[in-house]
Amino acid sequence: MRITDVEVLVTCPGRNFVTLRVRTDEGVHGLGDATLNGRELAVVSYLRDHVAPCLIGRDPFRIEDIWQYLYRGAYWRRGPVTMTAIGAVDMALWDIKGKALGVPVYELLGGASRAGVLVYGHASGESAGEAVDAVGRYLDLGYKAVRVQAGVPGLSGTYGVGRGELFYEPAGTGLPREDVWSAEKYLATVPSLFARVRDEYGDEVRLLHDAHHRLTPIQAARLGRDLEPYRLFWLEDVAPAEQQEAFRLIRQHTTTPLAVGEIFSTIHDATVLLREYLIDYLRMTVVHGGGITHLRNAAAYADVHQVRTGCHGATDLSPVAMAAALHLDLSIPNFGIQEYMRHTAETDEVFPHAYTFSGGYLHPGGSPGLGVDYRDDLAERHPYQRAYLPVSRLEDGTMGNW
Ligand SMILES: [Mg+2]
């Protein structure tokens, strides 16, 4: 089998997605997600102008060799644009191999290690009361784990607070929106939010929270300690993720489990965190972390350090990446939890998929390959629209971390 064509497809069914389609001389094709929120066209160019010409004529079954060729073979390696592009190629090749052999990808990865993939949803509200009510709606849907975020009084546009019932999309058209942030005001509200949630729903539901890289190490340590009575499943990105050594200080002060890594491009971004047992969950994703091939290696390195996975699964990943994550999640020994933000109906129509949700768990389904299709006829109705994630400033106008 040989690769004959490589297409980079861009569509915007409510938000932008970049999809790679690799075609072969035997009629089998594979899909990969290449979406990098707010920088989509940089990946399009990397794939179209630099990667695609190198793939034509290659054997798509040689997944590992092609991964090494694209990673080691590029002198300017790593970084989110490069690794998203490699991730898309890698997903497409696993998809081709599964389809050609007639098996779902998880069977190629060693088979299922569990019956289903535990997921968490996003409950949020402008006020703590609205957020508490939103948790109840997720429990009614069958979720066993819920991330909870609430607006902070005195601040507009708090991170993680959605405008709809099930969908949260922070990216917007036009230039980046500017939010205002105060760690002091935030820290004063979060513990009481979780006290209310525990009071309302008891101890069984797994609760998660995301600080989105916005605290200093000592502020993060304080938040972790203040949340201990509410026994969080995890506290996410409590300090800027690239400051790995900062987690030494945080870890000394709190037993709240920590999750980091959705912005990591390779396992090299997490070596201190893992070697020194500074986190409990690694959040690298298939799409931004070099595909199934690299994420499987990252998960194995995490497993050595008793760290479980908790892959990023926001709506800025297409259903192709979600499917790829689910195949990996189902198969690896140290899976922890999978983020699951529901896509809109428009997105699901463009990307019909075999994965299903039931009772708080997702399953990738039994279709050969990844189990996702791409409807060109529908995708073409939604042209690309430039969009950005917001930026954040402190109350005095200083730039902060969004
Ligand atoms: Mg996050």
XYZ file of C-alpha atoms and ligand atoms in Angstrom:
403
model
C 0.000 0.000 0.000
C 1.255 3.508 -0.843
C 0.143 7.019 0.097
C -1.137 8.758 -3.024
C -2.713 11.971 -1.769
C -2.690 14.169 1.327
C -5.480 16.738 1.766
C -5.735 19.435 4.426
C -9.392 20.296 5.025
C -10.624 23.373 6.930
C -14.176 23.819 8.117
C -16.007 25.947 10.694
C -19.232 24.255 11.847
C -19.554 26.627 14.805
C -15.789 26.672 15.372
C -12.706 25.984 13.249
C -11.364 22.476 12.636
C -8.415 21.390 10.498
C -8.552 17.793 9.271
C -5.918 15.778 7.440
C -7.061 13.117 4.984
C -4.451 10.659 3.730
C -5.443 8.602 0.687
C -3.828 5.373 -0.554
C -3.568 3.432 -3.792
C -5.808 0.705 -2.321
C -8.737 3.052 -1.758
C -8.412 3.140 2.038
C -8.130 6.610 3.548
C -7.390 7.865 7.055
C -8.341 10.995 9.001
C -6.311 13.015 11.482
C -7.218 16.088 13.519
C -4.824 19.032 13.045
C -6.723 21.719 14.978
C -4.663 24.212 17.028
C -7.117 26.691 18.522
C -6.404 30.256 17.389
C -3.401 29.261 15.200
C -5.178 26.903 12.795
C -3.659 28.094 9.515
C -0.090 27.786 10.798
C -0.661 24.022 11.011
C -2.381 24.029 7.604
C 0.736 25.541 6.033
C 3.104 23.234 7.943
C 1.172 20.233 6.635
C 0.456 21.419 3.099
C 3.725 23.122 2.311
C 6.217 20.982 4.233
C 4.864 17.593 5.361
C 2.509 16.439 2.590
C 5.182 16.287 -0.161
C 7.294 13.984 2.055
C 4.447 11.496 2.521
C 3.549 10.729 -1.079
C 4.692 7.228 -2.071
C 5.377 6.036 1.492
C 3.962 2.830 2.996
C 1.236 3.993 5.458
C 1.667 0.823 7.551
C 5.098 2.064 8.675
C 3.580 4.317 11.348
C 6.566 4.378 13.694
C 9.072 5.037 10.918
C 6.999 7.892 9.512
C 6.650 9.398 13.015
C 10.413 9.243 13.492
C 10.980 10.676 10.017
C 8.749 13.679 10.755
C 10.124 14.238 14.289
C 13.812 13.361 14.129
C 14.000 14.258 10.479
C 13.123 17.901 11.155
C 15.985 19.894 12.641
C 13.458 22.507 13.961
C 11.398 20.097 15.965
C 8.888 20.167 18.851
C 6.468 23.023 19.580
C 2.675 23.030 19.190
C 2.520 23.645 15.414
C 4.980 20.889 14.538
C 3.584 18.360 16.987
C -0.031 19.009 15.980
C 0.931 18.382 12.356
C 2.758 15.156 13.261
C -0.184 14.149 15.451
C -2.585 14.518 12.529
C -0.443 12.353 10.248
C -0.076 9.741 12.982
C -3.832 9.546 13.650
C -4.538 9.172 9.931
C -2.037 6.310 9.608
C -3.527 4.400 12.575
C -6.952 4.961 10.996
C -5.739 3.526 7.678
C -4.152 0.508 9.342
C -7.267 -0.270 11.375
C -9.506 0.029 8.318
C -7.174 -2.070 6.145
C -7.032 -4.838 8.777
C -10.725 -4.523 9.680
C -10.219 -3.770 13.400
C -10.768 -0.764 15.656
C -7.516 1.032 16.509
C -7.620 0.001 20.173
C -7.153 -3.613 19.062
C -3.880 -2.564 17.405
C -2.800 -0.931 20.682
C -3.051 -4.124 22.715
C -6.810 -4.396 23.062
C -9.224 -3.076 25.677
C -7.994 -2.766 29.258
C -11.418 -1.644 30.510
C -15.091 -1.706 29.567
C -15.406 2.037 29.004
C -13.677 5.380 29.324
C -14.657 7.448 32.386
C -15.305 11.035 31.320
C -15.945 14.353 33.000
C -18.164 17.187 31.836
C -18.007 20.951 32.416
C -20.493 22.523 34.807
C -20.296 26.275 35.145
C -22.321 29.342 36.047
C -21.962 33.074 36.425
C -22.709 32.589 40.135
C -21.913 29.745 42.532
C -25.628 28.907 42.689
C -25.841 28.557 38.898
C -22.717 26.357 38.909
C -24.193 24.131 41.637
C -27.380 23.735 39.572
C -25.308 22.913 36.476
C -23.591 20.060 38.341
C -27.034 18.563 38.961
C -27.832 18.629 35.246
C -24.643 16.666 34.477
C -25.479 14.109 37.157
C -28.932 13.761 35.587
C -27.227 12.943 32.275
C -25.334 10.119 33.984
C -21.921 11.756 34.465
C -19.821 10.360 37.314
C -17.313 13.244 37.235
C -17.818 16.981 36.764
C -15.481 19.962 36.448
C -16.939 22.957 38.271
C -16.155 26.602 37.459
C -18.023 29.720 38.610
C -17.801 33.402 37.829
C -15.901 35.542 40.321
C -17.833 38.528 41.697
C -16.301 41.740 40.407
C -14.644 40.092 37.372
C -16.176 39.781 33.911
C -15.525 36.791 31.666
C -14.076 34.348 34.208
C -12.243 31.380 32.660
C -14.352 28.265 32.214
C -17.765 29.871 32.574
C -19.839 28.970 29.521
C -22.737 30.796 28.006
C -24.815 27.745 27.119
C -26.007 24.636 28.881
C -23.563 22.069 27.518
C -21.214 24.002 25.267
C -18.311 26.201 26.300
C -16.387 27.954 23.567
C -13.974 30.657 24.688
C -12.619 31.412 21.191
C -14.297 34.278 19.375
C -14.105 36.046 16.019
C -12.490 39.456 15.761
C -9.374 40.332 17.742
C -8.819 38.596 21.109
C -11.258 39.563 23.845
C -9.530 40.991 26.946
C -10.629 39.535 30.295
C -9.716 40.965 33.692
C -8.249 38.706 36.363
C -7.636 38.917 40.107
C -6.108 35.938 41.927
C -7.134 37.457 45.260
C -10.822 37.640 44.328
C -10.701 34.172 42.771
C -9.033 32.518 45.770
C -11.665 34.013 48.063
C -14.514 32.245 46.221
C -13.408 28.760 45.114
C -13.466 26.866 48.451
C -17.027 27.983 49.240
C -18.124 26.900 45.744
C -16.935 23.340 46.406
C -18.410 23.379 49.916
C -21.792 24.081 48.333
C -21.373 21.365 45.682
C -20.411 18.723 48.268
C -23.247 19.846 50.507
C -25.755 19.482 47.673
C -24.554 16.275 45.995
C -22.558 14.357 48.606
C -19.176 12.643 48.462
C -19.584 10.208 45.583
C -19.365 12.484 42.535
C -15.825 13.136 41.354
C -15.154 16.875 41.272
C -12.504 18.660 39.251
C -11.413 22.285 38.932
C -9.146 24.193 36.537
C -7.122 27.242 37.665
C -5.835 27.694 34.077
C -2.193 28.559 34.815
C -3.108 31.713 36.754
C -1.624 31.358 40.226
C 1.852 31.801 41.645
C 3.296 28.702 43.328
C 2.405 29.876 46.839
C -1.120 30.896 45.783
C -1.510 27.483 44.158
C -0.334 25.765 47.321
C -2.892 27.712 49.332
C -5.731 26.805 46.956
C -4.789 23.131 47.048
C -4.772 23.179 50.836
C -8.051 25.140 51.076
C -9.754 22.577 48.806
C -8.596 19.495 50.718
C -11.832 19.151 52.744
C -13.786 18.707 49.494
C -11.583 15.873 48.168
C -11.198 16.932 44.548
C -10.445 14.307 41.897
C -7.947 16.856 40.593
C -6.901 20.476 40.561
C -5.764 21.381 37.047
C -3.046 23.739 35.782
C -2.839 25.423 39.146
C 0.347 27.270 38.105
C 1.892 27.943 34.668
C 2.556 24.495 33.244
C 5.954 25.336 31.766
C 7.321 26.092 35.257
C 7.806 22.454 36.197
C 10.035 23.182 39.206
C 7.293 25.369 40.744
C 5.305 22.217 41.420
C 7.894 21.145 44.011
C 6.690 23.924 46.279
C 2.998 23.253 45.583
C 3.421 19.525 46.208
C 5.005 20.107 49.610
C 1.904 21.923 50.820
C -1.102 19.991 49.608
C -2.517 16.500 49.126
C -5.054 17.686 46.521
C -4.251 15.668 43.357
C -2.717 17.765 40.566
C -3.218 17.558 36.793
C -1.022 19.318 34.224
C -0.138 19.037 30.569
C -2.803 20.038 28.061
C -0.383 22.543 26.504
C 2.579 20.138 26.413
C 3.858 19.165 22.972
C 6.166 16.280 23.912
C 7.051 14.196 26.953
C 10.161 16.370 27.329
C 7.854 19.104 28.707
C 6.910 16.869 31.638
C 10.081 15.025 32.674
C 10.654 16.918 35.956
C 6.973 16.637 36.879
C 7.034 12.882 36.362
C 10.486 11.966 37.648
C 9.891 13.845 40.907
C 6.310 12.590 41.390
C 4.975 16.174 41.345
C 1.647 15.468 39.584
C -1.021 12.766 39.534
C -2.509 13.161 36.041
C -0.844 13.970 32.718
C -3.179 15.922 30.409
C -1.288 15.721 27.104
C -3.544 15.153 24.107
C -3.304 13.008 21.019
C -3.689 16.010 18.712
C -1.225 18.450 20.290
C 1.147 15.815 21.611
C 2.316 14.113 18.443
C -0.451 11.592 17.917
C -1.216 8.160 19.305
C 2.374 7.008 18.784
C 3.950 9.658 21.001
C 1.153 9.813 23.558
C 1.422 6.077 24.089
C 5.108 6.557 24.924
C 4.298 9.508 27.195
C 1.666 7.452 29.006
C 4.153 4.614 29.502
C 6.697 7.030 31.009
C 3.954 8.437 33.256
C 2.958 4.921 34.329
C 6.465 4.267 35.627
C 5.854 7.181 38.033
C 2.321 6.146 39.062
C 0.825 9.022 37.079
C -2.418 8.395 35.202
C -3.657 10.087 32.053
C -6.422 12.678 31.825
C -6.396 13.803 28.211
C -7.559 17.260 27.267
C -10.869 16.881 25.406
C -12.280 20.338 24.879
C -14.369 21.257 21.854
C -11.246 22.704 20.245
C -10.445 19.107 19.307
C -12.506 17.605 16.510
C -14.357 14.285 16.877
C -11.379 12.712 15.059
C -9.065 13.584 17.975
C -11.722 12.545 20.492
C -11.979 9.132 18.828
C -8.198 8.726 18.738
C -8.029 9.622 22.440
C -10.727 7.065 23.260
C -8.886 4.246 21.487
C -5.774 5.114 23.491
C -7.743 5.556 26.739
C -9.400 2.173 26.371
C -6.123 0.366 25.852
C -3.399 1.837 28.097
C -2.969 0.459 31.633
C -2.748 3.826 33.424
C -5.763 5.645 32.003
C -7.343 7.978 34.566
C -10.156 10.048 33.092
C -11.033 11.731 29.780
C -12.326 15.285 29.410
C -15.505 15.290 27.333
C -17.030 18.541 26.167
C -19.860 17.862 23.793
C -19.608 19.131 20.239
C -22.495 21.020 18.692
C -24.951 19.218 16.416
C -23.383 21.043 13.425
C -19.956 19.615 14.269
C -21.277 16.099 14.830
C -22.976 16.227 11.415
C -19.706 17.072 9.660
C -17.893 14.319 11.607
C -20.235 11.300 12.014
C -18.644 9.049 14.608
C -18.931 5.607 16.188
C -18.131 6.609 19.789
C -21.026 6.680 22.224
C -21.753 7.982 25.724
C -23.547 5.878 28.313
C -23.742 6.167 32.083
C -20.750 8.469 32.457
C -18.510 6.493 30.106
C -17.526 6.838 26.455
C -16.682 3.889 24.213
C -14.921 4.249 20.839
C -17.178 1.649 19.185
C -16.290 -1.309 17.021
C -15.867 0.331 13.606
C -12.551 -0.405 11.859
C -9.959 2.347 12.287
C -10.848 5.378 14.402
C -14.552 5.213 13.524
C -15.014 8.793 12.296
C -16.036 10.054 8.852
C -15.845 13.485 7.213
C -18.791 14.855 5.264
C -17.244 17.115 2.607
C -20.670 18.248 1.414
C -21.575 19.578 4.862
C -18.092 20.849 5.730
C -18.031 23.056 2.644
C -21.020 24.992 3.970
C -18.916 26.303 6.863
C -15.932 28.381 5.646
C -13.011 29.202 7.953
C -13.428 32.234 10.223
C -10.399 33.653 12.006
C -10.923 33.336 15.761
C -8.811 33.783 18.858
C -8.846 32.629 22.456
C -9.159 35.593 24.870
C -6.219 37.249 26.608
C -6.158 38.252 30.254
C -5.019 41.360 32.112
C -4.717 42.020 35.817
C -6.899 44.749 37.288
C -4.141 47.378 36.850
C -3.736 46.490 33.146
C -0.691 44.201 33.423
C -0.802 41.217 31.044
C -1.580 37.967 32.815
C -1.907 34.321 31.783
C -5.141 33.452 30.008
Mg -7.569 23.086 31.228
